[in-house]
GROMACS .gro file of N, CA, C and O in nm:
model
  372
    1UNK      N    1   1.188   1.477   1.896
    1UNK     CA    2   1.268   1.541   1.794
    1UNK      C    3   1.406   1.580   1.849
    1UNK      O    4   1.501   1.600   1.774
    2UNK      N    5   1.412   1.590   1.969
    2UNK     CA    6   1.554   1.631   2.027
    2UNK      C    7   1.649   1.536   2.034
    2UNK      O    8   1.760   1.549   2.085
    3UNK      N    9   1.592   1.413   1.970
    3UNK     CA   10   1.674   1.316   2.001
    3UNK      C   11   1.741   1.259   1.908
    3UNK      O   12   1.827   1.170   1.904
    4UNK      N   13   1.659   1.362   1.793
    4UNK     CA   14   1.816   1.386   1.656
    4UNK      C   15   1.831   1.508   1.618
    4UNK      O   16   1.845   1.559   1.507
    5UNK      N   17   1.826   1.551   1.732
    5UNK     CA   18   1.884   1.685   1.687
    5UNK      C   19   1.795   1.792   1.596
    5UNK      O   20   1.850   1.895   1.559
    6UNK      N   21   1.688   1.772   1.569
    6UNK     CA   22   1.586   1.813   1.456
    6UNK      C   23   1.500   1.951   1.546
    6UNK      O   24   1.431   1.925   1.645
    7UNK      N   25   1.513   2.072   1.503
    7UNK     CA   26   1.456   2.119   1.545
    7UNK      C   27   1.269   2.160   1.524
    7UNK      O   28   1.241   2.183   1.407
    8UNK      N   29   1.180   2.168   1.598
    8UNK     CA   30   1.043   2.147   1.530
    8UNK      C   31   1.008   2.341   1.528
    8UNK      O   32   1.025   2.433   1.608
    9UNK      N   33   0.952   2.326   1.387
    9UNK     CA   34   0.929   2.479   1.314
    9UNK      C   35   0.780   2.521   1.338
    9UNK      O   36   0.687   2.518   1.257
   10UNK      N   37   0.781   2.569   1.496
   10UNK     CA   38   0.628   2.625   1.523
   10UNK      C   39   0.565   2.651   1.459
   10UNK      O   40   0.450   2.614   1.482
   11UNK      N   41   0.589   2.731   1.336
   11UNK     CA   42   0.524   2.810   1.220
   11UNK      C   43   0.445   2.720   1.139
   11UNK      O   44   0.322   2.709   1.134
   12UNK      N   45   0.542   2.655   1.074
   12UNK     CA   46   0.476   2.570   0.973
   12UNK      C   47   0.406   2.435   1.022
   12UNK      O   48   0.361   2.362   0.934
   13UNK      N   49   0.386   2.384   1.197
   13UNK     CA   50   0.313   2.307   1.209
   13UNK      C   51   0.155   2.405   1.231
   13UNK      O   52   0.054   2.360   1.179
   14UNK      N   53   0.146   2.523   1.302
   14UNK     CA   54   0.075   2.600   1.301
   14UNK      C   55   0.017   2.621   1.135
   14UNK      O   56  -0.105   2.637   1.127
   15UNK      N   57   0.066   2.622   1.052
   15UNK     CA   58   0.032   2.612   0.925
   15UNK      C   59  -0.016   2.515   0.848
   15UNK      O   60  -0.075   2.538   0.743
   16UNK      N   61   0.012   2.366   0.908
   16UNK     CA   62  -0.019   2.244   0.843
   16UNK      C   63  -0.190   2.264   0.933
   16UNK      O   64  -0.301   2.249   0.880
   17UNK      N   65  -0.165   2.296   1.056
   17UNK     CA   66  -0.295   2.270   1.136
   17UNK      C   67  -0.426   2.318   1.093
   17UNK      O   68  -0.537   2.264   1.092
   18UNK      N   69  -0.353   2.525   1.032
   18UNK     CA   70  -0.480   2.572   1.014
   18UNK      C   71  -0.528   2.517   0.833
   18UNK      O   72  -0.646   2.527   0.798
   19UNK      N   73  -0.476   2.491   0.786
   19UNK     CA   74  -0.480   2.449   0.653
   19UNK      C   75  -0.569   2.278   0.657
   19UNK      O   76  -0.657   2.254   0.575
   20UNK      N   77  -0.539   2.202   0.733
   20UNK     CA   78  -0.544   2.085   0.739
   20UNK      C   79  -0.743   2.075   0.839
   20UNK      O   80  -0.832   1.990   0.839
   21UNK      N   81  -0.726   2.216   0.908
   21UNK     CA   82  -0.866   2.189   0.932
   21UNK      C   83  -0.997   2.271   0.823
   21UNK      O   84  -1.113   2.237   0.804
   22UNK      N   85  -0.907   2.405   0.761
   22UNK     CA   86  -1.005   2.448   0.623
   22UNK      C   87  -1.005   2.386   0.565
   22UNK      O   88  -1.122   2.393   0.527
   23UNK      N   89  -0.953   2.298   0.502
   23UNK     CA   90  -0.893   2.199   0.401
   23UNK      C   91  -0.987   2.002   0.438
   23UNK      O   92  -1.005   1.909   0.360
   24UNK      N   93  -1.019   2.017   0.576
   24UNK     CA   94  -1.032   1.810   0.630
   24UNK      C   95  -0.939   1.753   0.541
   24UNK      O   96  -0.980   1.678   0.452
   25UNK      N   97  -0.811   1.781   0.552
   25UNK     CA   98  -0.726   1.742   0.519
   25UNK      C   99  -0.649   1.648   0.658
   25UNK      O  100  -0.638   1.699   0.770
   26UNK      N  101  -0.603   1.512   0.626
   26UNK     CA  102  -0.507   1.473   0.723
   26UNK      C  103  -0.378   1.517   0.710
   26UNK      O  104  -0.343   1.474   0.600
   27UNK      N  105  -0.289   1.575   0.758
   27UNK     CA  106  -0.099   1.596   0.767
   27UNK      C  107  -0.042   1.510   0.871
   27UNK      O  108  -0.054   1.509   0.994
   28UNK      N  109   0.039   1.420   0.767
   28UNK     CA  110   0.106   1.311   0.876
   28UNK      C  111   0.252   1.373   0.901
   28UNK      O  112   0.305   1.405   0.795
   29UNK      N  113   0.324   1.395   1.003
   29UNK     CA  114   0.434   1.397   1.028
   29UNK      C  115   0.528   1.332   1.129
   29UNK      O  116   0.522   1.335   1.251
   30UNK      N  117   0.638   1.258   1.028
   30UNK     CA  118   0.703   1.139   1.073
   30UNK      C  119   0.832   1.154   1.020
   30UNK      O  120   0.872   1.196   0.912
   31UNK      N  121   0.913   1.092   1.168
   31UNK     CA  122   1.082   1.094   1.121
   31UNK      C  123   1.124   0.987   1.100
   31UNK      O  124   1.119   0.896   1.183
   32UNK      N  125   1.185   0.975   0.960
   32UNK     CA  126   1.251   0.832   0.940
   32UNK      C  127   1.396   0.914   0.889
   32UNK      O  128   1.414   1.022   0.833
   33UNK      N  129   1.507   0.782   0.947
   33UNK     CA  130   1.657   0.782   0.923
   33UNK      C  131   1.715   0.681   0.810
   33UNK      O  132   1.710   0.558   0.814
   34UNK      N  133   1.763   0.752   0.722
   34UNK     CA  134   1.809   0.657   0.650
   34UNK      C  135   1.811   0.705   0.486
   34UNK      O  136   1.817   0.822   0.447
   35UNK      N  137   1.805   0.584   0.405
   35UNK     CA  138   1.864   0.653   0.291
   35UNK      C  139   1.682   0.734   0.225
   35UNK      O  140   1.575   0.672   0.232
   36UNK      N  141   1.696   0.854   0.177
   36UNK     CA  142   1.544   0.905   0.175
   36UNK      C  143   1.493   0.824   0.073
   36UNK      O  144   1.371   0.820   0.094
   37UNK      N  145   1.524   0.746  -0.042
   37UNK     CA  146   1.434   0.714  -0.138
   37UNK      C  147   1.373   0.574  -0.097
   37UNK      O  148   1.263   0.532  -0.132
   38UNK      N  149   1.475   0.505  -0.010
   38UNK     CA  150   1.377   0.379   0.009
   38UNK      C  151   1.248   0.400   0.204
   38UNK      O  152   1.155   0.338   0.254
   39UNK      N  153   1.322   0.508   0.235
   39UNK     CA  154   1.286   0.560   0.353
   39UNK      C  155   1.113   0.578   0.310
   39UNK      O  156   1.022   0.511   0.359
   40UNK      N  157   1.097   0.692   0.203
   40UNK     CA  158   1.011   0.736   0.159
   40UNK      C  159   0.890   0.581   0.092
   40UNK      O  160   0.768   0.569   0.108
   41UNK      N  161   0.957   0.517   0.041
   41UNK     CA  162   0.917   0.404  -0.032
   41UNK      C  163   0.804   0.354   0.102
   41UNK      O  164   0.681   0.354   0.108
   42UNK      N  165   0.905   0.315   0.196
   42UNK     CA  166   0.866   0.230   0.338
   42UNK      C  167   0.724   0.325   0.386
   42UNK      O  168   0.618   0.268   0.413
   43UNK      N  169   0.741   0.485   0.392
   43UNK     CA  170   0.674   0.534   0.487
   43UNK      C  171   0.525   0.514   0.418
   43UNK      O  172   0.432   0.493   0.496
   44UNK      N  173   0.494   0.521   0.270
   44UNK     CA  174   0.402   0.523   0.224
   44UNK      C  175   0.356   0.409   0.221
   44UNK      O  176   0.235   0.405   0.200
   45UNK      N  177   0.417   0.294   0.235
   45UNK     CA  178   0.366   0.163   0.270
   45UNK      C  179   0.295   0.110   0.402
   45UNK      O  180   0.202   0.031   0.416
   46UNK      N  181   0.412   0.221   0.544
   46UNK     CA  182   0.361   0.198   0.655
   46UNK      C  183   0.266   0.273   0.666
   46UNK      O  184   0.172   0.216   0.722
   47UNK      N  185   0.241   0.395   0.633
   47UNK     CA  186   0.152   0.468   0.694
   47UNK      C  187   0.039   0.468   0.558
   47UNK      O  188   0.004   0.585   0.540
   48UNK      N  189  -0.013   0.394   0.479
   48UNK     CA  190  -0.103   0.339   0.409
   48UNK      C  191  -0.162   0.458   0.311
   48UNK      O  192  -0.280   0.483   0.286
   49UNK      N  193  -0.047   0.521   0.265
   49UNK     CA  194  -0.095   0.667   0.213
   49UNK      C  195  -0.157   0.620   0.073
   49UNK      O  196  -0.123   0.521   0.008
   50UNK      N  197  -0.281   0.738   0.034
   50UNK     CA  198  -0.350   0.727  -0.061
   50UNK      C  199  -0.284   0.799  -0.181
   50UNK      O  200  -0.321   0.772  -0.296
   51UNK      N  201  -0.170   0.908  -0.151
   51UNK     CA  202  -0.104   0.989  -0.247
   51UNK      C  203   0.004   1.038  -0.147
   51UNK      O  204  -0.014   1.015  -0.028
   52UNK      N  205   0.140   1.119  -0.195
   52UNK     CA  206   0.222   1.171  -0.159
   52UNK      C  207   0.305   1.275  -0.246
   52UNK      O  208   0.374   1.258  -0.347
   53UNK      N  209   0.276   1.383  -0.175
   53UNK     CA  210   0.314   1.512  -0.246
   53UNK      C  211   0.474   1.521  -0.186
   53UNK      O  212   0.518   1.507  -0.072
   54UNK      N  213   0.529   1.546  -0.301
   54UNK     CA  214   0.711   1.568  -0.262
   54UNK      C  215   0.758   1.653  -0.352
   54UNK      O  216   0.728   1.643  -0.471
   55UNK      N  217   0.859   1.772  -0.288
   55UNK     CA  218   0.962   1.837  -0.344
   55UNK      C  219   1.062   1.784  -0.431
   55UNK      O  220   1.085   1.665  -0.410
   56UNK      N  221   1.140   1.849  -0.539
   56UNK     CA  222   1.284   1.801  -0.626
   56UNK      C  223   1.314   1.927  -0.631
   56UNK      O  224   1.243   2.025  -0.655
   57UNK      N  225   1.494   1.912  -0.590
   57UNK     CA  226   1.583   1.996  -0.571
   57UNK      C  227   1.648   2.033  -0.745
   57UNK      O  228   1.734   2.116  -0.773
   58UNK      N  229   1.582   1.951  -0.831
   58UNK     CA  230   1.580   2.028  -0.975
   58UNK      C  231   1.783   2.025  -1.004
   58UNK      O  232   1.860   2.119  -1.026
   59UNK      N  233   1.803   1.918  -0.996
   59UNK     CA  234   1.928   1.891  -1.004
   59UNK      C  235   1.967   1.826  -1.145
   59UNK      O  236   1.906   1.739  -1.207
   60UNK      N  237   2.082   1.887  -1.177
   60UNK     CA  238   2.114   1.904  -1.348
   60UNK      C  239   2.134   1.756  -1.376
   60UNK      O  240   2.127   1.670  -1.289
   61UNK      N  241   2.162   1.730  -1.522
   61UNK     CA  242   2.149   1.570  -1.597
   61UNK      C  243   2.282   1.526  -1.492
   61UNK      O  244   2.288   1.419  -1.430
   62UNK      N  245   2.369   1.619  -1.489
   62UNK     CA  246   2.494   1.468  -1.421
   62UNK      C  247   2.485   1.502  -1.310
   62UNK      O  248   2.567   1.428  -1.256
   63UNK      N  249   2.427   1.589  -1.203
   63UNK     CA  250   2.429   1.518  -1.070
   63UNK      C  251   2.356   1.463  -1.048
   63UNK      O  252   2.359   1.417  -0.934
   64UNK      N  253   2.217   1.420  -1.150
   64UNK     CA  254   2.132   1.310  -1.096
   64UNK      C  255   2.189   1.199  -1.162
   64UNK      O  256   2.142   1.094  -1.118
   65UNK      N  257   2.289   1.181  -1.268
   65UNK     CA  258   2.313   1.092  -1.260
   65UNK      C  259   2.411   1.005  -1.183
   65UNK      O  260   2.408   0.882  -1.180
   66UNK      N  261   2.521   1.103  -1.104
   66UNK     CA  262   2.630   1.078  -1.048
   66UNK      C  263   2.547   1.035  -0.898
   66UNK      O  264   2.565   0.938  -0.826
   67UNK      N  265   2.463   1.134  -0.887
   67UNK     CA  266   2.395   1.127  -0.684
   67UNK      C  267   2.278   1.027  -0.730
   67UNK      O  268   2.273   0.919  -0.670
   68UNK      N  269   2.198   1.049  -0.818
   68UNK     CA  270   2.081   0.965  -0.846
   68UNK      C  271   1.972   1.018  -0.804
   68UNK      O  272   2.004   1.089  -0.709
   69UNK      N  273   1.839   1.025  -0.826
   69UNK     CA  274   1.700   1.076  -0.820
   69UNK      C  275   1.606   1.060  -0.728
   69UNK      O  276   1.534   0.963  -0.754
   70UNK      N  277   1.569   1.135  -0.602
   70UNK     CA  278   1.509   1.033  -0.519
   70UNK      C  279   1.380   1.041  -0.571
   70UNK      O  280   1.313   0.938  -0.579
   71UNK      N  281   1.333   1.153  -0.609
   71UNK     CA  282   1.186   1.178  -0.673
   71UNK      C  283   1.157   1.094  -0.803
   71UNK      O  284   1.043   1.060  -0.834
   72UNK      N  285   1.270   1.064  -0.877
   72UNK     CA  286   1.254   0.935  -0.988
   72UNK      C  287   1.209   0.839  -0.934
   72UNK      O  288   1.098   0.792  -0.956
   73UNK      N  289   1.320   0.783  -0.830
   73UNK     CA  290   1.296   0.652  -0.768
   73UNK      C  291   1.159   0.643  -0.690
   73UNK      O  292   1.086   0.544  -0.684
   74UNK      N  293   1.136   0.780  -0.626
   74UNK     CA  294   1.008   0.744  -0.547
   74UNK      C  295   0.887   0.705  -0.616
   74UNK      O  296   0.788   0.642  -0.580
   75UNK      N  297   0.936   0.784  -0.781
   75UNK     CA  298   0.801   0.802  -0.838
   75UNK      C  299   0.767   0.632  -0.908
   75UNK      O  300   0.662   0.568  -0.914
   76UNK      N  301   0.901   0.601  -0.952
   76UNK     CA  302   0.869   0.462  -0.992
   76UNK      C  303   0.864   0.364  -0.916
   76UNK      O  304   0.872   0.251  -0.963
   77UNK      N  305   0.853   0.384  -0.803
   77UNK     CA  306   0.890   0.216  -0.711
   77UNK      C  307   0.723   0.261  -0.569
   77UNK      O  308   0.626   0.196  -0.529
   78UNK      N  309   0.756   0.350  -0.552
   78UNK     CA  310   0.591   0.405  -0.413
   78UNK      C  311   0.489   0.294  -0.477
   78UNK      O  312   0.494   0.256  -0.594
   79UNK      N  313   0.416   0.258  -0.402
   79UNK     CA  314   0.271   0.216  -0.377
   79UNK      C  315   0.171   0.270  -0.401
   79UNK      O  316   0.063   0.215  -0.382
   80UNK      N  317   0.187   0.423  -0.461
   80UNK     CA  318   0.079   0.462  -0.409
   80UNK      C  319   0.095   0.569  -0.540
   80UNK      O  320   0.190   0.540  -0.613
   81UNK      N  321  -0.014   0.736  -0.595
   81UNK     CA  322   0.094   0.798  -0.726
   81UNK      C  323   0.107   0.888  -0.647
   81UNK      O  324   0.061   0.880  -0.533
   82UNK      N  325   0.163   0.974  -0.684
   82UNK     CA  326   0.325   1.044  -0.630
   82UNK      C  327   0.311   1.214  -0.749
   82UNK      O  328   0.305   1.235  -0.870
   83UNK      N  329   0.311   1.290  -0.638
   83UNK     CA  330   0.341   1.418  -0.732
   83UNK      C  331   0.464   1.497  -0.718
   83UNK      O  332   0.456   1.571  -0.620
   84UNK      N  333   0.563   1.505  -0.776
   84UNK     CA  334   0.672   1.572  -0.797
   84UNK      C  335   0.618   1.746  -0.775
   84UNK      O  336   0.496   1.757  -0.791
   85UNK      N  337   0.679   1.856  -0.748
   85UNK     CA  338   0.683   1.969  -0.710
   85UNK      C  339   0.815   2.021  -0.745
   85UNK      O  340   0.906   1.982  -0.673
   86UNK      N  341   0.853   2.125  -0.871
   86UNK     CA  342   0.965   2.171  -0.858
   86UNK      C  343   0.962   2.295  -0.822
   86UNK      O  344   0.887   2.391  -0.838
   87UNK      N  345   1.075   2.268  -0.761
   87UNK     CA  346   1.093   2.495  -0.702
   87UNK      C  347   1.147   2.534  -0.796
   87UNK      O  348   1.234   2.495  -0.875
   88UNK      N  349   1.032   2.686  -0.768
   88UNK     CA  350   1.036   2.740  -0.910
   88UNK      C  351   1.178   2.805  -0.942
   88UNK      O  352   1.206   2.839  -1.057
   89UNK      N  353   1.291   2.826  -0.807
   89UNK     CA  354   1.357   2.928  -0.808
   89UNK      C  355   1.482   2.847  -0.870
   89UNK      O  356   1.583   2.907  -0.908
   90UNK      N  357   1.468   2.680  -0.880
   90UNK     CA  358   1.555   2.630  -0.973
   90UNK      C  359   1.524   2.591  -1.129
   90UNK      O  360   1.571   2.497  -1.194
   91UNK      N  361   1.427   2.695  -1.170
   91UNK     CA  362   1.398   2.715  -1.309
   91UNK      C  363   1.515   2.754  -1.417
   91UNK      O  364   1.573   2.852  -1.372
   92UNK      N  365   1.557   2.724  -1.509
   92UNK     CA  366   1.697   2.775  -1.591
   92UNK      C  367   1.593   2.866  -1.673
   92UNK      O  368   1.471   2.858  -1.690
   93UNK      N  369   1.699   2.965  -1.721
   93UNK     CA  370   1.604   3.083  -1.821
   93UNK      C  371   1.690   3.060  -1.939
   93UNK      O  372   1.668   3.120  -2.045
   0.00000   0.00000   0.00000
């Protein structure tokens, strides 16, 4: 990880661990460079995933249309189905 600069978050691997053994859950964690939606596309192909849970930054009609969607794109193009997650704290009231 030091070799992009990425720092690794004791906490939350300590958290994937204890969760992942109450849970017999597998947690894969892997660094890929590059553009994230086809990045993401690739990883679920390489690493033969059965599902993939992903975050959206809940971004308004024209910056997804100006930047574009990676959670759209992932959701329509992945191998595999795909659950979107929005944070709640970009909810509009």
């Amino acid at each position: 990880m030091k070799k992009y600069s990425v720092q690794t978050d004791i906490e939350v691997l300590d958290m994937l661990d204890t969760a992942s053994r109450q849970k017999e859950v597998n947690f894969v964690t892997k660094l890929y460079w590059g553009d994230a939606r086809e990045k993401l596309c690739e990883a679920v192909e390489d690493l033969k995933l059965d599902s993939l849970v992903m975050g959206s930054r809940g971004l308004g009609t024209i910056q997804r249309i100006l930047m574009g969607s990676v959670s759209n794109y992932v959701l329509s193009t992945a191998a595999c189905p795909v659950t979107i997650v929005k944070d709640p704290s970009s909810r509009k009231n």
